Amino acid sequence: MAVSNYSHAKESVDFIVSGDYVVTMNEEQLLINQGSVAITGNTIVAVDEQSVISEKYTATHYIDGTNKIVMPGLINAHTHTAMTLFRGMSDDLELMAWLTKYVFPFENEFVSPEFVKVGAELACYELIKTGTTTIVDMYFYPEVIAQVMVDCGMRAILTAPMIDYPSPGFKGWDDSFAAGVKYVNAWKDKHPRIIPGFGPHAPYTIKPENLQEVGEAARKLGVPISIHIAETRNEKAIIEERYQNTPVSHVLAMLGDNWIIGAHMVHPETNEYNKIRTSKLGAIHNPTSNAKLSSGLSPVPEMLAAGVNVGLGTDGAASNNDLDLFQEIRMAALMQKLVSYDPTKLPAIDSVKLATSSGAKAIRMEQKIGQLKSGLAADMIQIDISDVKSRPIYDVFSHLTYVINSDQVVTSIIDGNIVMENGEVVNIDAAKLLPKVEHYSKAIAKKIAEVKAQP
C-alpha cells in the first residue's frame, strides 16, 4: 500500500497579494522582484518570491500583481483630519496670521461633532485613495474621529487637542484637559486599530505647568503625546524670551521620558540632535505645509545622520491643501536638494522610508507597521504601473519618489481588511458624503467673503 506524503501540503492563508515588485522596506531585503505577500487574519505570514509563496501557500483570495508595485501602507504622522472642510479657505499667509485671522476664529464658529464627523469622513476617503493606512491626528472631538476611523477601516493614533485659550467646546485649559483624559480613558484598549493620546497644541500656547500635567497623565496612562514643536522662527523667539530655552529642550524638560510625536521640527538646534535621539521623541517632517507657510525646511538629513527617528506628515488640508503622502515623499526629497545645492541630499530611498519604516519608528509603532515582514500587521497598498507614463522602470525607489502619483494606488489593505479594491473605497459612500460637505462649504465660503471684506 502506498503511504501518503503530507510533507508538501500547502498551508492555507486568507490572502495572497502579488506584485511585479514587492517593496518590503525590510533592511535585509528591501525589494523582491516578482514577489507575493501571504496574509492570515490581520497578520503577514510570509513575504517572498511568487514561486516560493505559491509552492508553500494556498489562499482563499488572490490579488493579482501584474503591472503592480506592492509596498507597506503609508504613515501620515501628523495631520488634522477634520480640517479637510477648511481646504483652501485661506492661502499665502504666514503661520501666525493664518492661525489668528482664519483658523482659530473659523474653528470657534464652525467646529461641532457633526462638522468633525463629516470632515473626518472626507479625510478618510482621501487618505485611503492616496495610499495612507495609518495616521497621527490632532483635532477636536477625537472620540468622533475615532469612530469614523473604525468605520472606514483606518489605523490611527488620535490625540485630544489642548490649549490654554478658549477653543471649540472649551473655556480653556482645565476643561480641555479634563475632556482629553476622559477620551483617553474611554478609548484606551477599546479598539485594536485606535490608540488614543494627548495633543497639547504647542509650547507657546500652553503654560509649563500645564505641559507637565499632560506629561504626568500620559505617563500614568501609557499613551502618546502629539505636539507642534519648533515650527517657526517666531515660536523659537517666543520660547527663548519666555523660558530662556529652545522649543525642543523646553518640551523635553516638561514632558520628560514620554512617548512624544513632535510635529514639524523645523528649527531644532544642532546640539539637540543627540538629546532627541536618546529621548522618546520622534520628529515629523511636513514639507508642503512648511513650504506653503514659509516656516522653513526641517534639517531631515542631518537628523537622520544623527540617529533621530524622522517620519512624514501632510499637516491638515487647510495648510497643505491635501493629504497626499506621495506628494510629501517627492517634496521632501526635492526641497532638501534645492536648499542645500546638493543633489545627493535625502536620496529617494530615504524619502520613501520617511513614510514607511522610518515613520513607524518615529511614532514608536515599528513592531506593528512600516514594513512587509512576517509577524507584522497586514497593512499594504498596490500601485498600478501599467500606464505608459510609468515606463521604463530602472529603480523602484526612484519611481516611488519622482514618478508615481497617488492616483495610481488601486488596492489598500489595513489590518488584513480590504478597504480599497480596484480603486474603489469600500466603506465610504462618496455620493452620500458630498452633499454634507457642500452644506458646510457654503457656510464657510460666506464667512471667508466676510473676512476678506474687512479692512
Short mmCIF file of C-alpha atoms in Angstrom, two decimals:
data_model
loop_
_atom_site.label_atom_id
_atom_site.label_comp_id
_atom_site.label_asym_id
_atom_site.label_seq_id
_atom_site.Cartn_x
_atom_site.Cartn_y
_atom_site.Cartn_z
CA MET A 1 0.00 0.00 0.00
CA ALA A 2 1.32 3.43 -0.92
CA VAL A 3 1.97 5.73 2.02
CA SER A 4 0.64 9.30 1.62
CA ASN A 5 3.25 12.02 2.00
CA TYR A 6 1.80 15.17 3.56
CA SER A 7 5.14 16.95 3.95
CA HIS A 8 4.41 19.11 0.91
CA ALA A 9 0.84 20.01 1.82
CA LYS A 10 0.26 23.72 1.32
CA GLU A 11 -0.68 25.95 4.23
CA SER A 12 -3.99 27.74 3.81
CA VAL A 13 -4.00 31.54 4.17
CA ASP A 14 -6.65 34.21 3.65
CA PHE A 15 -4.92 36.38 1.04
CA ILE A 16 -2.00 36.28 -1.32
CA VAL A 17 -1.15 39.73 -2.69
CA SER A 18 1.36 39.82 -5.54
CA GLY A 19 3.37 42.36 -7.46
CA ASP A 20 5.99 42.69 -10.13
CA TYR A 21 7.86 44.45 -7.35
CA VAL A 22 7.34 43.96 -3.61
CA VAL A 23 8.91 46.81 -1.66
CA THR A 24 9.34 45.31 1.80
CA MET A 25 11.27 48.17 3.49
CA ASN A 26 12.92 45.37 5.46
CA GLU A 27 16.63 46.20 5.54
CA GLU A 28 17.55 42.55 4.97
CA GLN A 29 15.77 42.57 1.60
CA LEU A 30 14.29 45.91 0.59
CA LEU A 31 12.92 44.74 -2.74
CA ILE A 32 11.65 41.45 -4.18
CA ASN A 33 11.10 41.13 -7.91
CA GLN A 34 8.00 39.07 -8.78
CA GLY A 35 7.03 38.80 -5.13
CA SER A 36 3.99 37.91 -3.03
CA VAL A 37 2.72 38.53 0.49
CA ALA A 38 0.73 35.83 2.32
CA ILE A 39 -1.80 37.05 4.90
CA THR A 40 -3.84 35.26 7.54
CA GLY A 41 -6.28 37.27 9.62
CA ASN A 42 -4.67 40.65 10.29
CA THR A 43 -1.09 39.43 10.10
CA ILE A 44 1.55 38.92 7.40
CA VAL A 45 2.55 35.24 7.32
CA ALA A 46 5.29 35.39 4.71
CA VAL A 47 6.91 37.65 2.11
CA ASP A 48 8.90 36.04 -0.69
CA GLU A 49 9.19 35.43 -4.41
CA GLN A 50 5.93 34.42 -6.06
CA SER A 51 7.24 30.96 -6.87
CA VAL A 52 8.13 30.31 -3.22
CA ILE A 53 4.80 31.62 -1.88
CA SER A 54 2.76 29.64 -4.42
CA GLU A 55 4.64 26.47 -3.53
CA LYS A 56 4.04 26.87 0.22
CA TYR A 57 0.60 28.51 0.45
CA THR A 58 -2.88 28.37 -0.96
CA ALA A 59 -5.30 31.25 -0.44
CA THR A 60 -8.99 31.96 -0.29
CA HIS A 61 -8.45 35.23 -2.13
CA TYR A 62 -5.73 36.15 -4.63
CA ILE A 63 -4.94 39.72 -5.64
CA ASP A 64 -3.11 39.73 -8.97
CA GLY A 65 0.18 41.57 -9.14
CA THR A 66 0.66 42.03 -12.88
CA ASN A 67 1.96 45.55 -13.51
CA LYS A 68 1.77 46.33 -9.80
CA ILE A 69 4.06 47.50 -7.00
CA VAL A 70 3.22 46.23 -3.52
CA MET A 71 4.53 48.22 -0.56
CA PRO A 72 3.70 48.98 3.07
CA GLY A 73 0.79 51.36 3.59
CA LEU A 74 1.97 54.92 4.06
CA ILE A 75 2.10 56.54 7.51
CA ASN A 76 0.85 60.11 7.78
CA ALA A 77 2.44 61.00 11.10
CA HIS A 78 0.91 64.46 11.51
CA THR A 79 -2.44 65.71 10.30
CA HIS A 80 -5.71 67.33 11.38
CA THR A 81 -8.30 65.25 9.55
CA ALA A 82 -11.47 67.29 10.00
CA MET A 83 -9.73 70.37 8.60
CA THR A 84 -10.44 68.96 5.13
CA LEU A 85 -13.57 71.15 5.35
CA PHE A 86 -11.25 74.18 5.57
CA ARG A 87 -9.30 73.14 2.47
CA GLY A 88 -8.20 76.27 0.61
CA MET A 89 -10.10 78.70 2.85
CA SER A 90 -7.02 80.92 3.17
CA ASP A 91 -3.72 80.74 1.33
CA ASP A 92 -0.48 82.70 1.04
CA LEU A 93 -0.21 83.82 4.68
CA GLU A 94 2.47 83.21 7.28
CA LEU A 95 1.58 80.87 10.14
CA MET A 96 0.57 83.32 12.88
CA ALA A 97 -1.59 85.45 10.56
CA TRP A 98 -3.17 82.31 9.12
CA LEU A 99 -3.95 80.98 12.62
CA THR A 100 -5.26 84.17 14.18
CA LYS A 101 -7.25 85.58 11.26
CA TYR A 102 -8.71 82.37 9.88
CA VAL A 103 -8.11 79.07 11.67
CA PHE A 104 -8.92 79.92 15.28
CA PRO A 105 -11.98 82.12 14.54
CA PHE A 106 -13.35 79.72 11.92
CA GLU A 107 -12.93 76.76 14.26
CA ASN A 108 -14.78 78.60 17.02
CA GLU A 109 -17.67 79.30 14.66
CA PHE A 110 -17.99 76.04 12.75
CA VAL A 111 -16.46 73.13 14.64
CA SER A 112 -19.01 70.75 16.19
CA PRO A 113 -19.30 66.96 16.50
CA GLU A 114 -21.19 66.76 13.19
CA PHE A 115 -18.67 69.06 11.44
CA VAL A 116 -15.83 66.84 12.68
CA LYS A 117 -17.63 63.68 11.57
CA VAL A 118 -18.11 64.97 8.02
CA GLY A 119 -14.56 66.34 7.83
CA ALA A 120 -13.05 63.11 9.14
CA GLU A 121 -15.05 61.04 6.64
CA LEU A 122 -13.86 63.29 3.82
CA ALA A 123 -10.30 62.89 5.07
CA CYS A 124 -10.62 59.14 5.43
CA TYR A 125 -11.77 58.80 1.83
CA GLU A 126 -8.83 60.87 0.60
CA LEU A 127 -6.31 59.06 2.81
CA ILE A 128 -7.36 55.63 1.57
CA LYS A 129 -7.47 56.76 -2.06
CA THR A 130 -3.92 58.12 -1.84
CA GLY A 131 -2.27 55.17 -0.11
CA THR A 132 -2.22 56.08 3.58
CA THR A 133 -3.11 53.33 6.04
CA THR A 134 -2.05 54.90 9.37
CA ILE A 135 -2.41 58.46 10.66
CA VAL A 136 -1.45 60.51 13.69
CA ASP A 137 -4.20 63.07 14.19
CA MET A 138 -4.80 66.02 16.50
CA TYR A 139 -8.24 67.59 16.39
CA PHE A 140 -11.36 68.43 18.36
CA TYR A 141 -13.91 65.76 19.29
CA PRO A 142 -11.38 62.92 18.92
CA GLU A 143 -14.00 60.41 20.06
CA VAL A 144 -15.99 61.26 16.92
CA ILE A 145 -12.90 60.90 14.72
CA ALA A 146 -12.10 57.58 16.40
CA GLN A 147 -15.45 56.13 15.43
CA VAL A 148 -15.08 57.39 11.86
CA MET A 149 -11.64 55.75 11.61
CA VAL A 150 -13.02 52.49 12.97
CA ASP A 151 -15.88 52.55 10.46
CA CYS A 152 -13.72 53.39 7.44
CA GLY A 153 -11.05 50.86 8.40
CA MET A 154 -8.07 53.13 9.14
CA ARG A 155 -5.34 52.63 11.73
CA ALA A 156 -4.76 55.74 13.83
CA ILE A 157 -3.17 57.47 16.78
CA LEU A 158 -5.79 60.09 17.66
CA THR A 159 -4.87 62.81 20.13
CA ALA A 160 -7.15 65.17 22.04
CA PRO A 161 -6.25 68.84 21.44
CA MET A 162 -5.49 71.02 24.47
CA ILE A 163 -4.70 74.71 24.68
CA ASP A 164 -4.68 77.41 27.35
CA TYR A 165 -7.21 79.56 25.50
CA PRO A 166 -10.92 79.13 24.65
CA SER A 167 -11.42 76.65 21.81
CA PRO A 168 -14.38 74.78 20.28
CA GLY A 169 -16.33 73.25 23.17
CA PHE A 170 -13.93 74.50 25.87
CA LYS A 171 -13.45 77.60 28.02
CA GLY A 172 -9.73 76.99 28.45
CA TRP A 173 -7.14 74.60 29.81
CA ASP A 174 -8.99 72.91 32.66
CA ASP A 175 -11.97 71.63 30.70
CA SER A 176 -9.97 70.75 27.57
CA PHE A 177 -7.51 68.74 29.67
CA ALA A 178 -10.33 67.00 31.57
CA ALA A 179 -12.04 66.13 28.28
CA GLY A 180 -8.77 64.73 26.94
CA VAL A 181 -8.31 62.47 29.95
CA LYS A 182 -11.91 61.29 29.68
CA TYR A 183 -11.45 60.49 25.98
CA VAL A 184 -8.19 58.59 26.55
CA ASN A 185 -9.74 56.51 29.32
CA ALA A 186 -12.75 55.73 27.13
CA TRP A 187 -10.73 54.65 24.07
CA LYS A 188 -7.64 53.07 25.60
CA ASP A 189 -7.70 49.39 24.57
CA LYS A 190 -11.20 49.87 23.12
CA HIS A 191 -10.28 49.05 19.52
CA PRO A 192 -7.12 47.36 18.19
CA ARG A 193 -6.57 49.92 15.40
CA ILE A 194 -7.06 53.02 17.56
CA ILE A 195 -4.51 54.44 20.00
CA PRO A 196 -5.76 57.48 21.94
CA GLY A 197 -3.40 60.15 23.21
CA PHE A 198 -2.96 63.76 24.23
CA GLY A 199 -2.48 66.66 21.82
CA PRO A 200 -1.22 69.77 23.61
CA HIS A 201 -1.05 72.33 20.83
CA ALA A 202 2.43 73.84 21.19
CA PRO A 203 4.90 75.12 23.80
CA TYR A 204 3.98 78.75 23.03
CA THR A 205 0.22 78.19 23.62
CA ILE A 206 0.50 76.12 26.82
CA LYS A 207 1.95 77.06 30.19
CA PRO A 208 4.82 74.93 31.50
CA GLU A 209 2.78 73.62 34.44
CA ASN A 210 0.04 72.52 32.05
CA LEU A 211 2.53 70.71 29.83
CA GLN A 212 3.85 68.94 32.90
CA GLU A 213 0.29 67.92 33.77
CA VAL A 214 -0.05 66.35 30.32
CA GLY A 215 3.25 64.53 30.79
CA GLU A 216 2.15 63.07 34.10
CA ALA A 217 -1.20 61.90 32.71
CA ALA A 218 0.38 60.37 29.59
CA ARG A 219 2.98 58.57 31.69
CA LYS A 220 0.31 57.18 34.01
CA LEU A 221 -1.92 56.00 31.16
CA GLY A 222 0.88 54.87 28.83
CA VAL A 223 -0.30 56.86 25.79
CA PRO A 224 1.44 59.10 23.24
CA ILE A 225 1.64 62.88 23.11
CA SER A 226 1.47 64.71 19.78
CA ILE A 227 2.63 68.33 19.84
CA HIS A 228 3.82 71.02 17.41
CA ILE A 229 7.47 71.80 18.18
CA ALA A 230 9.96 74.30 16.70
CA GLU A 231 7.68 75.03 13.76
CA THR A 232 8.68 78.64 13.10
CA ARG A 233 11.37 81.17 13.94
CA ASN A 234 8.69 83.19 15.76
CA GLU A 235 8.00 80.25 18.05
CA LYS A 236 11.70 79.86 18.73
CA ALA A 237 11.97 83.55 19.66
CA ILE A 238 8.92 83.35 21.96
CA ILE A 239 10.22 80.32 23.87
CA GLU A 240 13.70 81.82 24.20
CA GLU A 241 12.24 85.06 25.60
CA ARG A 242 9.77 83.40 27.98
CA TYR A 243 11.79 80.47 29.25
CA GLN A 244 15.39 81.10 28.16
CA ASN A 245 15.27 77.81 26.33
CA THR A 246 14.69 76.34 22.89
CA PRO A 247 11.33 74.76 21.93
CA VAL A 248 12.78 71.23 21.76
CA SER A 249 14.64 71.40 25.06
CA HIS A 250 11.69 73.11 26.74
CA VAL A 251 9.24 70.41 25.62
CA LEU A 252 11.59 67.61 26.67
CA ALA A 253 12.07 69.26 30.06
CA MET A 254 8.29 69.49 30.56
CA LEU A 255 7.28 66.09 29.13
CA GLY A 256 10.31 64.05 30.16
CA ASP A 257 10.53 60.44 29.06
CA ASN A 258 7.08 60.30 27.47
CA TRP A 259 6.23 58.88 24.04
CA ILE A 260 6.27 62.14 22.05
CA ILE A 261 5.43 62.74 18.39
CA GLY A 262 6.90 66.13 17.52
CA ALA A 263 5.28 67.76 14.50
CA HIS A 264 7.31 69.98 12.16
CA MET A 265 10.67 70.21 13.99
CA VAL A 266 11.81 72.83 11.50
CA HIS A 267 14.15 74.66 13.87
CA PRO A 268 15.85 72.24 16.27
CA GLU A 269 19.37 73.18 17.34
CA THR A 270 22.24 71.08 16.02
CA ASN A 271 23.38 70.37 19.57
CA GLU A 272 19.91 68.94 20.35
CA TYR A 273 20.07 66.06 17.87
CA ASN A 274 21.66 63.68 20.35
CA LYS A 275 19.14 64.70 23.03
CA ILE A 276 16.31 63.92 20.59
CA ARG A 277 17.89 60.61 19.59
CA THR A 278 18.16 59.39 23.18
CA SER A 279 14.63 60.52 24.08
CA LYS A 280 11.29 59.04 23.02
CA LEU A 281 10.70 61.97 20.69
CA GLY A 282 10.08 61.29 17.00
CA ALA A 283 10.44 64.18 14.54
CA ILE A 284 7.72 64.57 11.89
CA HIS A 285 8.58 66.42 8.68
CA ASN A 286 5.77 68.33 6.90
CA PRO A 287 7.46 69.67 3.76
CA THR A 288 4.50 71.03 1.79
CA SER A 289 2.81 72.76 4.71
CA ASN A 290 6.09 74.23 5.96
CA ALA A 291 6.92 75.50 2.46
CA LYS A 292 3.47 76.99 1.91
CA LEU A 293 3.51 78.81 5.26
CA SER A 294 7.19 79.81 4.81
CA SER A 295 8.06 78.16 8.12
CA GLY A 296 11.37 76.84 6.83
CA LEU A 297 12.89 73.47 5.96
CA SER A 298 13.50 70.83 8.61
CA PRO A 299 17.10 69.53 8.73
CA VAL A 300 15.97 65.98 7.98
CA PRO A 301 19.23 64.58 6.51
CA GLU A 302 21.21 65.89 9.47
CA MET A 303 18.75 64.49 11.99
CA LEU A 304 18.75 61.11 10.22
CA ALA A 305 22.55 61.09 10.22
CA ALA A 306 22.47 61.73 13.96
CA GLY A 307 20.15 58.75 14.50
CA VAL A 308 16.92 60.68 15.05
CA ASN A 309 13.74 58.84 14.02
CA VAL A 310 12.01 61.00 11.40
CA GLY A 311 8.56 60.50 9.90
CA LEU A 312 6.49 62.30 7.30
CA GLY A 313 3.16 64.12 7.53
CA THR A 314 0.88 66.28 5.45
CA ASP A 315 -0.37 68.54 8.25
CA GLY A 316 -4.04 69.49 7.78
CA ALA A 317 -5.69 70.16 4.44
CA ALA A 318 -6.19 73.79 5.49
CA SER A 319 -2.46 74.41 5.11
CA ASN A 320 -1.36 71.85 2.54
CA ASN A 321 -4.04 71.65 0.83
CA ASP A 322 -4.34 67.87 0.55
CA LEU A 323 -3.49 64.67 2.42
CA ASP A 324 -1.36 63.11 -0.33
CA LEU A 325 1.75 61.46 1.12
CA PHE A 326 3.23 60.63 -2.29
CA GLN A 327 3.42 64.39 -2.83
CA GLU A 328 5.20 64.71 0.53
CA ILE A 329 7.70 61.97 -0.39
CA ARG A 330 8.60 63.88 -3.54
CA MET A 331 8.65 67.29 -1.86
CA ALA A 332 10.84 66.01 0.96
CA ALA A 333 13.50 64.82 -1.46
CA LEU A 334 13.39 67.80 -3.82
CA MET A 335 13.38 70.54 -1.18
CA GLN A 336 16.49 69.22 0.57
CA LYS A 337 18.37 69.23 -2.73
CA LEU A 338 17.14 72.70 -3.67
CA VAL A 339 18.04 74.42 -0.41
CA SER A 340 21.39 72.67 0.09
CA TYR A 341 22.56 72.91 -3.54
CA ASP A 342 23.45 69.24 -3.07
CA PRO A 343 21.67 66.68 -5.31
CA THR A 344 22.76 63.83 -3.04
CA LYS A 345 20.72 65.10 -0.06
CA LEU A 346 17.90 62.79 1.04
CA PRO A 347 18.11 60.08 -1.66
CA ALA A 348 14.88 58.62 -3.00
CA ILE A 349 15.03 55.51 -0.83
CA ASP A 350 15.42 57.60 2.33
CA SER A 351 12.44 59.73 1.36
CA VAL A 352 10.30 56.59 0.94
CA LYS A 353 11.49 55.39 4.34
CA LEU A 354 10.12 58.56 5.95
CA ALA A 355 6.62 57.46 5.00
CA THR A 356 7.14 53.80 5.91
CA SER A 357 9.82 52.18 8.09
CA SER A 358 11.38 55.35 9.50
CA GLY A 359 7.94 56.86 10.04
CA ALA A 360 6.90 53.80 12.02
CA LYS A 361 9.92 54.25 14.30
CA ALA A 362 9.17 57.96 14.72
CA ILE A 363 5.72 57.14 16.12
CA ARG A 364 7.07 54.09 18.01
CA MET A 365 4.99 51.56 16.06
CA GLU A 366 7.79 49.75 14.22
CA GLN A 367 6.84 46.44 15.84
CA LYS A 368 3.45 46.70 14.10
CA ILE A 369 3.69 48.60 10.81
CA GLY A 370 6.08 50.20 8.31
CA GLN A 371 7.44 47.04 6.68
CA LEU A 372 6.16 43.98 4.86
CA LYS A 373 7.51 41.35 7.18
CA SER A 374 6.30 38.11 8.75
CA GLY A 375 4.51 38.83 12.03
CA LEU A 376 3.70 42.47 11.32
CA ALA A 377 0.23 43.86 10.64
CA ALA A 378 -1.17 43.28 7.16
CA ASP A 379 -1.15 46.96 6.10
CA MET A 380 -0.20 47.39 2.45
CA ILE A 381 -1.07 49.01 -0.85
CA GLN A 382 -0.83 48.10 -4.53
CA ILE A 383 0.22 50.65 -7.14
CA ASP A 384 -0.69 50.27 -10.81
CA ILE A 385 2.28 50.82 -13.13
CA SER A 386 0.65 49.62 -16.35
CA ASP A 387 0.34 53.11 -17.84
CA VAL A 388 2.92 54.18 -20.41
CA LYS A 389 3.91 57.17 -18.26
CA SER A 390 5.25 54.76 -15.64
CA ARG A 391 7.73 53.14 -18.04
CA PRO A 392 10.56 52.34 -18.19
CA ILE A 393 11.43 51.38 -14.61
CA TYR A 394 15.10 51.12 -13.65
CA ASP A 395 14.90 51.88 -9.93
CA VAL A 396 11.66 51.31 -8.00
CA PHE A 397 12.56 53.72 -5.19
CA SER A 398 13.30 56.43 -7.75
CA HIS A 399 9.88 55.78 -9.27
CA LEU A 400 8.09 55.90 -5.92
CA THR A 401 9.71 59.26 -5.20
CA TYR A 402 9.82 61.04 -8.56
CA VAL A 403 7.29 59.33 -10.86
CA ILE A 404 4.42 57.63 -9.05
CA ASN A 405 1.29 59.66 -8.30
CA SER A 406 -1.24 58.77 -5.65
CA ASP A 407 -3.99 58.18 -8.23
CA GLN A 408 -2.10 55.02 -9.21
CA VAL A 409 -2.95 53.37 -5.86
CA VAL A 410 -5.55 50.71 -6.64
CA THR A 411 -5.61 48.41 -3.61
CA SER A 412 -5.38 49.13 0.10
CA ILE A 413 -5.38 46.55 2.89
CA ILE A 414 -5.42 47.58 6.55
CA ASP A 415 -5.21 45.03 9.35
CA GLY A 416 -5.98 42.29 6.83
CA ASN A 417 -9.14 44.01 5.55
CA ILE A 418 -9.54 45.30 2.01
CA VAL A 419 -10.53 48.97 2.30
CA MET A 420 -9.98 49.78 -1.38
CA GLU A 421 -10.21 47.38 -4.30
CA ASN A 422 -9.73 48.25 -7.97
CA GLY A 423 -9.54 51.91 -6.97
CA GLU A 424 -12.90 51.90 -5.19
CA VAL A 425 -13.08 52.81 -1.50
CA VAL A 426 -15.10 50.12 0.26
CA ASN A 427 -16.51 51.68 3.43
CA ILE A 428 -17.36 55.26 2.43
CA ASP A 429 -20.15 56.26 0.05
CA ALA A 430 -18.89 59.38 -1.72
CA ALA A 431 -22.34 60.15 -3.18
CA LYS A 432 -23.82 60.41 0.31
CA LEU A 433 -20.82 62.28 1.72
CA LEU A 434 -20.58 65.09 -0.83
CA PRO A 435 -23.92 66.82 -0.01
CA LYS A 436 -22.82 67.04 3.64
CA VAL A 437 -19.53 68.58 2.53
CA GLU A 438 -21.41 71.05 0.33
CA HIS A 439 -23.59 72.10 3.28
CA TYR A 440 -20.57 73.21 5.30
CA SER A 441 -18.62 74.61 2.38
CA LYS A 442 -21.39 77.09 1.55
CA ALA A 443 -21.41 78.47 5.09
CA ILE A 444 -17.61 78.63 5.22
CA ALA A 445 -17.45 80.39 1.83
CA LYS A 446 -19.83 83.06 3.13
CA LYS A 447 -17.63 83.60 6.20
CA ILE A 448 -14.49 83.83 4.04
CA ALA A 449 -16.12 86.58 1.98
CA GLU A 450 -16.98 88.50 5.17
CA VAL A 451 -13.42 88.29 6.48
CA LYS A 452 -11.91 89.37 3.17
CA ALA A 453 -14.29 92.35 3.03
CA GLN A 454 -12.96 93.66 6.34
CA PRO A 455 -10.42 96.48 6.11
#
